[in-house]
Coordinates of C-alpha atoms in Angstrom, one line a residue:
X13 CA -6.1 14.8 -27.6
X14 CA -7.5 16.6 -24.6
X15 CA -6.4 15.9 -20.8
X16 CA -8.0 12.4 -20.0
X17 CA -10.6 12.7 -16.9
X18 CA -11.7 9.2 -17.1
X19 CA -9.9 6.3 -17.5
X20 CA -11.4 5.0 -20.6
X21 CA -10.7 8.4 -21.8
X22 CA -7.3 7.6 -20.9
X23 CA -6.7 4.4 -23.3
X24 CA -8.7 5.8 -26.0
X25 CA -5.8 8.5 -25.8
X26 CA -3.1 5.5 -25.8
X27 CA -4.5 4.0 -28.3
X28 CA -4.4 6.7 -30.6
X29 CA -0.3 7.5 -29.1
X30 CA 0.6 4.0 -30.1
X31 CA -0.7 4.0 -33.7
X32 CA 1.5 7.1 -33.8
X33 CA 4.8 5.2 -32.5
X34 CA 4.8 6.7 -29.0
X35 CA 4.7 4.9 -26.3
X36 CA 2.1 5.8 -24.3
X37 CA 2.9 4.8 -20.6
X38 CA 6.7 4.7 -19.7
X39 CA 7.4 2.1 -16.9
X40 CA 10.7 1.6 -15.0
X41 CA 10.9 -1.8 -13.4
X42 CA 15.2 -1.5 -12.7
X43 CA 13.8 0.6 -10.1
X44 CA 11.1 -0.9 -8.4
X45 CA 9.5 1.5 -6.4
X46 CA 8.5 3.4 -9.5
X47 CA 6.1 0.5 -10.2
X48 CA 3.3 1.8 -7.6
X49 CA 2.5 5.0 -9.1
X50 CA -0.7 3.6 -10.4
X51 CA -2.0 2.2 -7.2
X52 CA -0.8 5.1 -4.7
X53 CA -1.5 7.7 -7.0
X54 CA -5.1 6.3 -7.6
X55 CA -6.3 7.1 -4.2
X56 CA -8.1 10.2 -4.4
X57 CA -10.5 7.9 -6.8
X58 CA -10.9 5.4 -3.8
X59 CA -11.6 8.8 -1.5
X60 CA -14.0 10.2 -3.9
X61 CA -16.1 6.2 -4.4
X62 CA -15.7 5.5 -1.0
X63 CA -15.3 8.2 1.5
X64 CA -13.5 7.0 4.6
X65 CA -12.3 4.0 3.3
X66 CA -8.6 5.0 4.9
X67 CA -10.3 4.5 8.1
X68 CA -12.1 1.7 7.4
X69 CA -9.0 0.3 5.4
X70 CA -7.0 1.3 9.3
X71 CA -9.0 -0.9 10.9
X72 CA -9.7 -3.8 8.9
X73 CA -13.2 -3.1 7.5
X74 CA -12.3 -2.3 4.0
X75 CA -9.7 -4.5 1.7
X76 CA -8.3 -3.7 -2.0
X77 CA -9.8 -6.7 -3.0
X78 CA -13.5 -6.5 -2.4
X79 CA -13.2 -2.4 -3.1
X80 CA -13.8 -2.1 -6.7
X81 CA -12.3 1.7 -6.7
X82 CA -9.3 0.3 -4.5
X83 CA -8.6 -2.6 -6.9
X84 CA -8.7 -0.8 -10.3
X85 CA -4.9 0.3 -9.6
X86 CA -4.0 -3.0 -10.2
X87 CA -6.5 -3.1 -12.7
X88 CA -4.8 -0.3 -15.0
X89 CA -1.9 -1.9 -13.8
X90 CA -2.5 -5.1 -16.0
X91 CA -4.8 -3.2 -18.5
X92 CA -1.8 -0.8 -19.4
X93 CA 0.6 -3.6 -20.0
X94 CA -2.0 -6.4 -21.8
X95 CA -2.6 -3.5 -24.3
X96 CA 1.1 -3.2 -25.4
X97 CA 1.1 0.4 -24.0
X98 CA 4.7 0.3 -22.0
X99 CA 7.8 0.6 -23.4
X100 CA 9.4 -2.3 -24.3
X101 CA 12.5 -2.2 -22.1
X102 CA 10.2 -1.3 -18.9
X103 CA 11.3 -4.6 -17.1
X104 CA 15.0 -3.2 -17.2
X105 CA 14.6 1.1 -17.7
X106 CA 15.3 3.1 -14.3
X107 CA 14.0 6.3 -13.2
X108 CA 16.1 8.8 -15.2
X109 CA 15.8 6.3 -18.2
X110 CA 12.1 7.1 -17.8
X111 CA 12.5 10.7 -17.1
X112 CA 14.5 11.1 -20.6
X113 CA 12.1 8.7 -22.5
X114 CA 9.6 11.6 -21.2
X115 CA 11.9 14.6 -22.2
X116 CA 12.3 13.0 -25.4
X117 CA 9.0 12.3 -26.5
X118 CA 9.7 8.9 -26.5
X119 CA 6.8 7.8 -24.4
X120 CA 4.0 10.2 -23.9
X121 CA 3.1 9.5 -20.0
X122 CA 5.0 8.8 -17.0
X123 CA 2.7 7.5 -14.0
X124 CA 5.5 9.5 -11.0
X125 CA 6.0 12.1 -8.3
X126 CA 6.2 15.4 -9.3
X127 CA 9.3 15.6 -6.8
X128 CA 11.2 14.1 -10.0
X129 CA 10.5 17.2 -11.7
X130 CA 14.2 18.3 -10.7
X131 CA 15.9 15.4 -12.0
X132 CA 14.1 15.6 -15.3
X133 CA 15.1 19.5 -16.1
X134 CA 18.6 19.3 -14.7
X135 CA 19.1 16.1 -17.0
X136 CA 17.3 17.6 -19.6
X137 CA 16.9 21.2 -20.0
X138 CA 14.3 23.4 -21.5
X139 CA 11.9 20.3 -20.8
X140 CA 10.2 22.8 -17.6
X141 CA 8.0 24.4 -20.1
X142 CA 7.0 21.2 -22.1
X143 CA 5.8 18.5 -19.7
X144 CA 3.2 18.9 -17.9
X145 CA 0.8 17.2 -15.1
X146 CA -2.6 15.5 -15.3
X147 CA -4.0 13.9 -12.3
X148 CA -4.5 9.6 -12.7
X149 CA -8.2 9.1 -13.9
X150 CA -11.2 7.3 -12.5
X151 CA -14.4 6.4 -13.2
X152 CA -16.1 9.4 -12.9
X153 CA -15.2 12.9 -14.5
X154 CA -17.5 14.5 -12.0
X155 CA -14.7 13.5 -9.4
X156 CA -11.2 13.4 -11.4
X157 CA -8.8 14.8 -8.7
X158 CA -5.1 14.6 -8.2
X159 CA -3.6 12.9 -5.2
X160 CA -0.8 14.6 -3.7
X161 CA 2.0 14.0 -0.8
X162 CA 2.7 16.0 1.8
X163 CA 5.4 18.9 1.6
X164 CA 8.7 17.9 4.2
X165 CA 8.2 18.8 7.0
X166 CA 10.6 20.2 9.4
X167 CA 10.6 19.4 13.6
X168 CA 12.8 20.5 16.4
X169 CA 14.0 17.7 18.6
X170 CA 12.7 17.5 22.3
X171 CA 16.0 17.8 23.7
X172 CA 16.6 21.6 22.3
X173 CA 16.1 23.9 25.1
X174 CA 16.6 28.1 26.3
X175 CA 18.2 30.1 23.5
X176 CA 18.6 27.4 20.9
X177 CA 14.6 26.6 21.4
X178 CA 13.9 30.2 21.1
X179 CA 16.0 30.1 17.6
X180 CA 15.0 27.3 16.4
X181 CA 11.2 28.0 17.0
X182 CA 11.9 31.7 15.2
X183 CA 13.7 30.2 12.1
X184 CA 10.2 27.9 11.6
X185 CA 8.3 30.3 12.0
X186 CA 9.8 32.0 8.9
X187 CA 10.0 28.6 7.1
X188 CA 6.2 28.6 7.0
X189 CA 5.5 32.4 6.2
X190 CA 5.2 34.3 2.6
X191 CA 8.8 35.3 3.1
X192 CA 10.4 31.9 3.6
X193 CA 8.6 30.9 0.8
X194 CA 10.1 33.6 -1.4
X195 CA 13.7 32.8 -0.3
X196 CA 12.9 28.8 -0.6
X197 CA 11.7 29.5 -4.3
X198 CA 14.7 31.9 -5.0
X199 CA 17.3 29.0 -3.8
X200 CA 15.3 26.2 -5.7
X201 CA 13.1 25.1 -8.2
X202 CA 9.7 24.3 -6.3
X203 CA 8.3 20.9 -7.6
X204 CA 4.7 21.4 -5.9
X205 CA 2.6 24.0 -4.7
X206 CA 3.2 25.4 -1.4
X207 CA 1.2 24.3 1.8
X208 CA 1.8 27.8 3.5
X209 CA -1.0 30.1 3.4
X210 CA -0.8 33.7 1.7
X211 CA 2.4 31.8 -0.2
X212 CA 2.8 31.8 -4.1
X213 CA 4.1 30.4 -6.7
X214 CA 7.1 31.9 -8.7
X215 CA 5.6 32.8 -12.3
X216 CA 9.1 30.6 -13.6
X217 CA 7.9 27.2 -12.3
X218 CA 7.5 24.4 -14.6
X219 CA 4.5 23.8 -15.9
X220 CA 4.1 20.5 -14.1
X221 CA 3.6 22.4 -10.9
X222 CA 1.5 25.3 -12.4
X223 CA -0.7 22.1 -13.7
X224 CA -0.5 20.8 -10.1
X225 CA -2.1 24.2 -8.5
X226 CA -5.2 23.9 -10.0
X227 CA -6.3 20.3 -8.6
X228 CA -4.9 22.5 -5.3
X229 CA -7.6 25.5 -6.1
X230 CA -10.1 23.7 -7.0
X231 CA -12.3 22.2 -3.9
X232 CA -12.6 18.6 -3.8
X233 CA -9.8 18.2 -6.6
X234 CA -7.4 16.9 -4.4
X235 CA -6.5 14.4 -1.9
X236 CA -3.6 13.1 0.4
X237 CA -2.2 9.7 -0.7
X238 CA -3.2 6.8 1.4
X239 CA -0.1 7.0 3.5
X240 CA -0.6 10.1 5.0
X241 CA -4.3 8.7 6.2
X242 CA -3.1 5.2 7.4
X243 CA -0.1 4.0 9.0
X244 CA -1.1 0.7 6.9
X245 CA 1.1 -0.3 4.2
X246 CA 2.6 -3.9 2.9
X247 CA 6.6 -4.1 2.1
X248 CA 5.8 -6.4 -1.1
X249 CA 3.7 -3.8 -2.6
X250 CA 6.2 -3.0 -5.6
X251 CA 7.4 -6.4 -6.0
X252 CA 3.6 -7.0 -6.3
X253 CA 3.3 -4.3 -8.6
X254 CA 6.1 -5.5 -11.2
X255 CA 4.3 -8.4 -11.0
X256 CA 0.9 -7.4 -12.6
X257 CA 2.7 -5.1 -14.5
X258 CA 4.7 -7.6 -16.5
X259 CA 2.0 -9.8 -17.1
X260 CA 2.9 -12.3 -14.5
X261 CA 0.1 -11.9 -11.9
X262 CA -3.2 -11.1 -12.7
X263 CA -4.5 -8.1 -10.9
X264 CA -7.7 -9.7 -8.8
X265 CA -4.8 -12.2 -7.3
X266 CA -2.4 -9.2 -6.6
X267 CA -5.2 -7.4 -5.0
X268 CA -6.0 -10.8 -2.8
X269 CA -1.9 -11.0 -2.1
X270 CA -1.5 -7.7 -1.4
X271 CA -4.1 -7.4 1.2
X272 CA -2.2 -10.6 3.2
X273 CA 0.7 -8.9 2.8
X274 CA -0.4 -5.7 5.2
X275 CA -2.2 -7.8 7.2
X276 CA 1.2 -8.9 8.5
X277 CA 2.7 -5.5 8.9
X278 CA -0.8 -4.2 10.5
X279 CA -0.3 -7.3 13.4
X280 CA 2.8 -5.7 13.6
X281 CA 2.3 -2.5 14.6
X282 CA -0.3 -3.9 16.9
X283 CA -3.7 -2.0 15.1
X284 CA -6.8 -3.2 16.5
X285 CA -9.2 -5.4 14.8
X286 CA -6.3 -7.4 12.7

Protein backbone atom coordinates (compact mmCIF):
# COMPACT_ATOMS: atom_id res chain seq x y z
CA UNK A 1 0.00 0.00 0.00
CA UNK A 2 1.35 3.43 -0.92
CA UNK A 3 0.93 6.69 1.26
CA UNK A 4 -2.95 7.59 0.78
CA UNK A 5 -3.35 11.30 -0.80
CA UNK A 6 -6.99 11.04 -1.15
CA UNK A 7 -9.37 10.00 1.13
CA UNK A 8 -10.90 7.23 -0.90
CA UNK A 9 -7.45 6.24 -1.31
CA UNK A 10 -7.36 6.18 2.31
CA UNK A 11 -10.28 3.42 2.87
CA UNK A 12 -9.37 1.44 0.00
CA UNK A 13 -6.10 1.11 2.14
CA UNK A 14 -8.30 0.14 5.31
CA UNK A 15 -10.06 -1.99 3.71
CA UNK A 16 -7.36 -4.08 2.59
CA UNK A 17 -5.61 -3.61 6.58
CA UNK A 18 -8.77 -5.09 7.93
CA UNK A 19 -9.05 -8.19 5.75
CA UNK A 20 -5.47 -8.60 7.11
CA UNK A 21 -6.59 -8.36 11.04
CA UNK A 22 -5.24 -4.90 11.61
CA UNK A 23 -7.00 -2.45 12.66
CA UNK A 24 -6.86 0.27 10.57
CA UNK A 25 -7.65 3.56 12.54
CA UNK A 26 -6.90 3.40 16.42
CA UNK A 27 -9.26 5.65 18.36
CA UNK A 28 -9.07 6.60 22.06
CA UNK A 29 -12.33 7.80 23.51
CA UNK A 30 -11.05 7.36 27.61
CA UNK A 31 -9.38 10.39 26.53
CA UNK A 32 -11.52 12.65 24.87
CA UNK A 33 -9.57 15.23 23.32
CA UNK A 34 -7.90 12.67 21.10
CA UNK A 35 -11.28 12.32 19.28
CA UNK A 36 -10.81 15.68 17.17
CA UNK A 37 -7.84 14.71 15.27
CA UNK A 38 -9.93 14.19 12.24
CA UNK A 39 -11.70 17.43 12.20
CA UNK A 40 -8.60 19.78 13.34
CA UNK A 41 -6.21 17.98 11.49
CA UNK A 42 -8.40 18.24 8.31
CA UNK A 43 -8.01 21.92 7.87
CA UNK A 44 -5.38 22.41 5.44
CA UNK A 45 -8.11 20.57 3.13
CA UNK A 46 -10.78 23.30 4.07
CA UNK A 47 -7.71 25.99 3.25
CA UNK A 48 -6.78 24.45 0.12
CA UNK A 49 -11.17 24.15 -1.09
CA UNK A 50 -11.84 27.28 0.30
CA UNK A 51 -9.17 29.82 0.79
CA UNK A 52 -9.95 32.19 3.58
CA UNK A 53 -12.61 30.37 5.07
CA UNK A 54 -10.79 31.10 8.75
CA UNK A 55 -11.70 34.59 8.08
CA UNK A 56 -14.92 34.12 6.82
CA UNK A 57 -15.43 31.21 9.50
CA UNK A 58 -14.04 34.61 12.27
CA UNK A 59 -16.69 36.43 11.24
CA UNK A 60 -19.63 34.40 10.73
CA UNK A 61 -19.77 34.04 6.93
CA UNK A 62 -18.75 30.49 6.63
CA UNK A 63 -20.16 27.44 8.90
CA UNK A 64 -18.98 23.63 9.05
CA UNK A 65 -22.27 22.78 8.01
CA UNK A 66 -22.96 24.31 4.70
CA UNK A 67 -18.92 23.92 3.85
CA UNK A 68 -18.68 20.67 2.29
CA UNK A 69 -14.62 20.58 2.81
CA UNK A 70 -15.29 21.83 6.57
CA UNK A 71 -17.86 19.06 7.16
CA UNK A 72 -16.10 15.98 5.78
CA UNK A 73 -14.11 15.78 9.24
CA UNK A 74 -17.14 14.68 10.69
CA UNK A 75 -17.72 12.92 7.62
CA UNK A 76 -14.58 10.47 7.95
CA UNK A 77 -15.47 10.75 11.46
CA UNK A 78 -18.69 8.52 10.92
CA UNK A 79 -17.36 6.85 7.75
CA UNK A 80 -14.30 5.43 9.70
CA UNK A 81 -16.41 3.98 12.48
CA UNK A 82 -19.66 2.67 10.08
CA UNK A 83 -16.95 0.75 8.22
CA UNK A 84 -15.76 -1.24 11.31
CA UNK A 85 -12.30 0.32 10.95
CA UNK A 86 -11.63 1.35 14.82
CA UNK A 87 -10.53 -0.75 17.28
CA UNK A 88 -12.90 -2.34 19.21
CA UNK A 89 -12.15 -0.98 22.74
CA UNK A 90 -11.91 2.79 21.17
CA UNK A 91 -14.89 3.88 23.45
CA UNK A 92 -12.61 2.99 26.54
CA UNK A 93 -8.52 2.98 25.14
CA UNK A 94 -6.47 6.26 26.24
CA UNK A 95 -3.74 7.85 24.62
CA UNK A 96 -0.76 5.64 25.48
CA UNK A 97 -3.16 2.58 24.87
CA UNK A 98 -3.33 4.05 21.37
CA UNK A 99 0.23 4.91 21.21
CA UNK A 100 1.25 1.07 22.01
CA UNK A 101 -1.61 -0.40 19.73
CA UNK A 102 0.57 1.74 17.14
CA UNK A 103 4.06 0.47 18.31
CA UNK A 104 2.67 -2.80 18.21
CA UNK A 105 1.17 -3.07 14.96
CA UNK A 106 -1.91 -3.53 16.38
CA UNK A 107 -3.72 -0.88 14.52
CA UNK A 108 -2.09 0.56 11.50
CA UNK A 109 -3.07 4.49 11.84
CA UNK A 110 -3.34 6.77 14.63
CA UNK A 111 -5.27 10.17 13.61
CA UNK A 112 -2.75 12.49 16.51
CA UNK A 113 -0.12 15.20 17.21
CA UNK A 114 3.15 14.41 16.33
CA UNK A 115 4.07 16.01 19.90
CA UNK A 116 3.08 12.31 21.09
CA UNK A 117 5.94 11.14 19.30
CA UNK A 118 7.90 11.29 22.80
CA UNK A 119 5.54 9.32 24.66
CA UNK A 120 5.37 6.61 22.06
CA UNK A 121 9.38 5.90 21.84
CA UNK A 122 10.02 6.35 25.63
CA UNK A 123 7.11 3.75 26.19
CA UNK A 124 8.12 1.82 23.39
CA UNK A 125 11.60 1.87 22.15
CA UNK A 126 13.15 1.28 18.74
CA UNK A 127 9.50 2.36 17.47
CA UNK A 128 11.51 6.05 16.20
CA UNK A 129 12.55 4.30 13.10
CA UNK A 130 9.27 2.39 12.31
CA UNK A 131 6.31 4.85 12.44
CA UNK A 132 6.00 7.29 10.39
CA UNK A 133 3.74 10.38 9.34
CA UNK A 134 1.32 10.99 6.42
CA UNK A 135 -0.70 14.12 6.32
CA UNK A 136 -4.97 13.49 6.72
CA UNK A 137 -6.27 13.26 3.01
CA UNK A 138 -8.81 15.23 1.02
CA UNK A 139 -10.46 15.30 -1.98
CA UNK A 140 -7.92 16.23 -4.14
CA UNK A 141 -4.26 14.83 -4.49
CA UNK A 142 -3.29 17.90 -6.37
CA UNK A 143 -3.64 19.67 -2.81
CA UNK A 144 -2.88 16.82 -0.03
CA UNK A 145 -1.04 18.88 2.61
CA UNK A 146 -0.32 18.39 6.28
CA UNK A 147 -1.70 20.75 8.86
CA UNK A 148 0.58 21.58 11.53
CA UNK A 149 0.61 23.60 15.04
CA UNK A 150 2.70 26.03 15.99
CA UNK A 151 6.08 25.45 17.77
CA UNK A 152 5.91 26.96 21.78
CA UNK A 153 6.55 29.93 21.94
CA UNK A 154 8.52 31.68 24.48
CA UNK A 155 7.56 35.64 25.81
CA UNK A 156 9.14 37.92 28.42
CA UNK A 157 6.65 39.50 30.71
CA UNK A 158 6.06 43.34 30.61
CA UNK A 159 7.12 43.79 33.98
CA UNK A 160 10.93 42.67 33.28
CA UNK A 161 13.05 45.66 33.03
CA UNK A 162 17.25 47.04 32.91
CA UNK A 163 19.62 44.10 33.19
CA UNK A 164 17.10 41.24 33.48
CA UNK A 165 15.37 42.76 30.10
CA UNK A 166 18.68 42.95 28.56
CA UNK A 167 19.21 39.04 29.54
CA UNK A 168 16.22 37.85 28.91
CA UNK A 169 16.06 39.51 25.37
CA UNK A 170 19.85 37.90 24.73
CA UNK A 171 18.83 34.34 25.91
CA UNK A 172 15.75 34.62 23.01
CA UNK A 173 17.69 35.67 20.82
CA UNK A 174 19.76 32.42 20.95
CA UNK A 175 16.50 30.34 21.39
CA UNK A 176 15.61 31.24 17.88
CA UNK A 177 19.19 30.96 16.07
CA UNK A 178 21.00 27.77 14.43
CA UNK A 179 22.85 27.39 17.72
CA UNK A 180 19.94 27.13 20.12
CA UNK A 181 18.58 24.87 17.92
CA UNK A 182 21.53 22.63 18.05
CA UNK A 183 21.61 22.67 21.94
CA UNK A 184 17.55 22.17 21.98
CA UNK A 185 18.09 19.02 19.74
CA UNK A 186 21.10 17.80 21.79
CA UNK A 187 18.87 18.00 25.21
CA UNK A 188 15.75 16.47 23.39
CA UNK A 189 14.19 14.56 20.96
CA UNK A 190 12.54 17.21 18.42
CA UNK A 191 8.95 16.00 17.51
CA UNK A 192 8.56 18.57 14.52
CA UNK A 193 10.56 20.53 12.28
CA UNK A 194 11.97 23.64 13.41
CA UNK A 195 10.41 27.16 12.69
CA UNK A 196 13.87 28.99 12.97
CA UNK A 197 15.45 29.75 9.74
CA UNK A 198 19.04 28.45 8.69
CA UNK A 199 17.98 25.62 11.58
CA UNK A 200 18.18 21.79 10.88
CA UNK A 201 17.12 18.75 11.73
CA UNK A 202 19.42 16.20 13.61
CA UNK A 203 20.02 13.24 11.06
CA UNK A 204 18.70 10.86 14.43
CA UNK A 205 15.13 12.17 14.46
CA UNK A 206 12.38 9.75 14.12
CA UNK A 207 11.06 9.24 11.05
CA UNK A 208 7.69 10.84 11.97
CA UNK A 209 9.39 14.13 11.92
CA UNK A 210 11.75 13.49 8.87
CA UNK A 211 8.10 12.61 7.24
CA UNK A 212 6.83 15.90 8.67
CA UNK A 213 9.69 18.09 6.79
CA UNK A 214 8.73 17.43 3.55
CA UNK A 215 4.88 18.77 3.73
CA UNK A 216 7.27 21.82 5.46
CA UNK A 217 9.60 22.01 2.08
CA UNK A 218 7.31 21.62 -0.10
CA UNK A 219 5.21 25.06 -0.96
CA UNK A 220 1.67 24.88 -0.51
CA UNK A 221 2.00 21.44 1.49
CA UNK A 222 1.23 22.80 4.59
CA UNK A 223 -1.05 24.82 6.72
CA UNK A 224 -1.57 26.17 10.35
CA UNK A 225 -4.52 24.44 12.12
CA UNK A 226 -7.62 26.49 12.43
CA UNK A 227 -6.74 27.69 15.84
CA UNK A 228 -3.87 29.55 15.10
CA UNK A 229 -6.22 31.49 12.25
CA UNK A 230 -9.32 32.03 14.50
CA UNK A 231 -9.85 32.71 17.96
CA UNK A 232 -13.22 30.72 17.20
CA UNK A 233 -13.55 27.36 18.79
CA UNK A 234 -16.67 25.50 20.66
CA UNK A 235 -15.91 23.64 24.16
CA UNK A 236 -18.34 20.62 23.08
CA UNK A 237 -16.23 19.93 20.13
CA UNK A 238 -14.79 16.42 21.44
CA UNK A 239 -17.79 15.48 23.30
CA UNK A 240 -19.24 16.07 19.68
CA UNK A 241 -16.66 14.15 18.26
CA UNK A 242 -17.07 10.90 20.44
CA UNK A 243 -20.40 11.25 19.39
CA UNK A 244 -20.17 10.65 15.63
CA UNK A 245 -17.42 8.64 16.27
CA UNK A 246 -19.38 5.97 18.12
CA UNK A 247 -22.17 5.94 15.91
CA UNK A 248 -24.38 7.91 18.07
CA UNK A 249 -24.73 11.19 15.99
CA UNK A 250 -24.74 11.36 12.52
CA UNK A 251 -22.18 13.72 11.22
CA UNK A 252 -24.56 16.37 9.05
CA UNK A 253 -26.27 16.85 12.77
CA UNK A 254 -22.80 17.14 14.56
CA UNK A 255 -21.81 19.63 11.99
CA UNK A 256 -25.29 21.68 12.61
CA UNK A 257 -24.52 21.21 16.61
CA UNK A 258 -21.29 22.06 16.50
CA UNK A 259 -21.69 25.33 14.65
CA UNK A 260 -24.38 26.39 17.71
CA UNK A 261 -22.04 25.46 19.91
CA UNK A 262 -19.24 28.26 18.89
CA UNK A 263 -21.72 30.56 18.21
CA UNK A 264 -22.03 30.76 21.93
CA UNK A 265 -18.34 31.10 22.74
CA UNK A 266 -17.92 33.67 19.62
CA UNK A 267 -20.94 36.04 21.50
CA UNK A 268 -18.66 35.58 24.20
CA UNK A 269 -15.64 36.89 23.17
CA UNK A 270 -17.69 39.72 21.73
CA UNK A 271 -16.66 39.02 17.67
CA UNK A 272 -18.52 41.04 15.34
CA UNK A 273 -21.24 39.84 13.14
CA UNK A 274 -22.38 36.91 15.79
Amino acid sequence: MKTPTTWDEFQANNAKLKAAGVDPVIQTYGETWTSQLFILGDYHNVEAASPGWAEQYTKNQAKYATTPAARAGFDHLQQVHDAGYVNKDFASAKLTDGLNKLAKGQGAQYPILSAMLSQLIADNPGTENKIGLFAIPGADAAKNGLTVWAPNGLYIPSSTTGAKLEAAKKFLGFVASPEGCESLGTATQPTGPYAVKGCKLPESVPQAVKDMQTYIDKPGASSLALEFLSPVKGPALEQICVEVGSGIRKSDAAAKLYDEDVKKQAQQLGLEGW
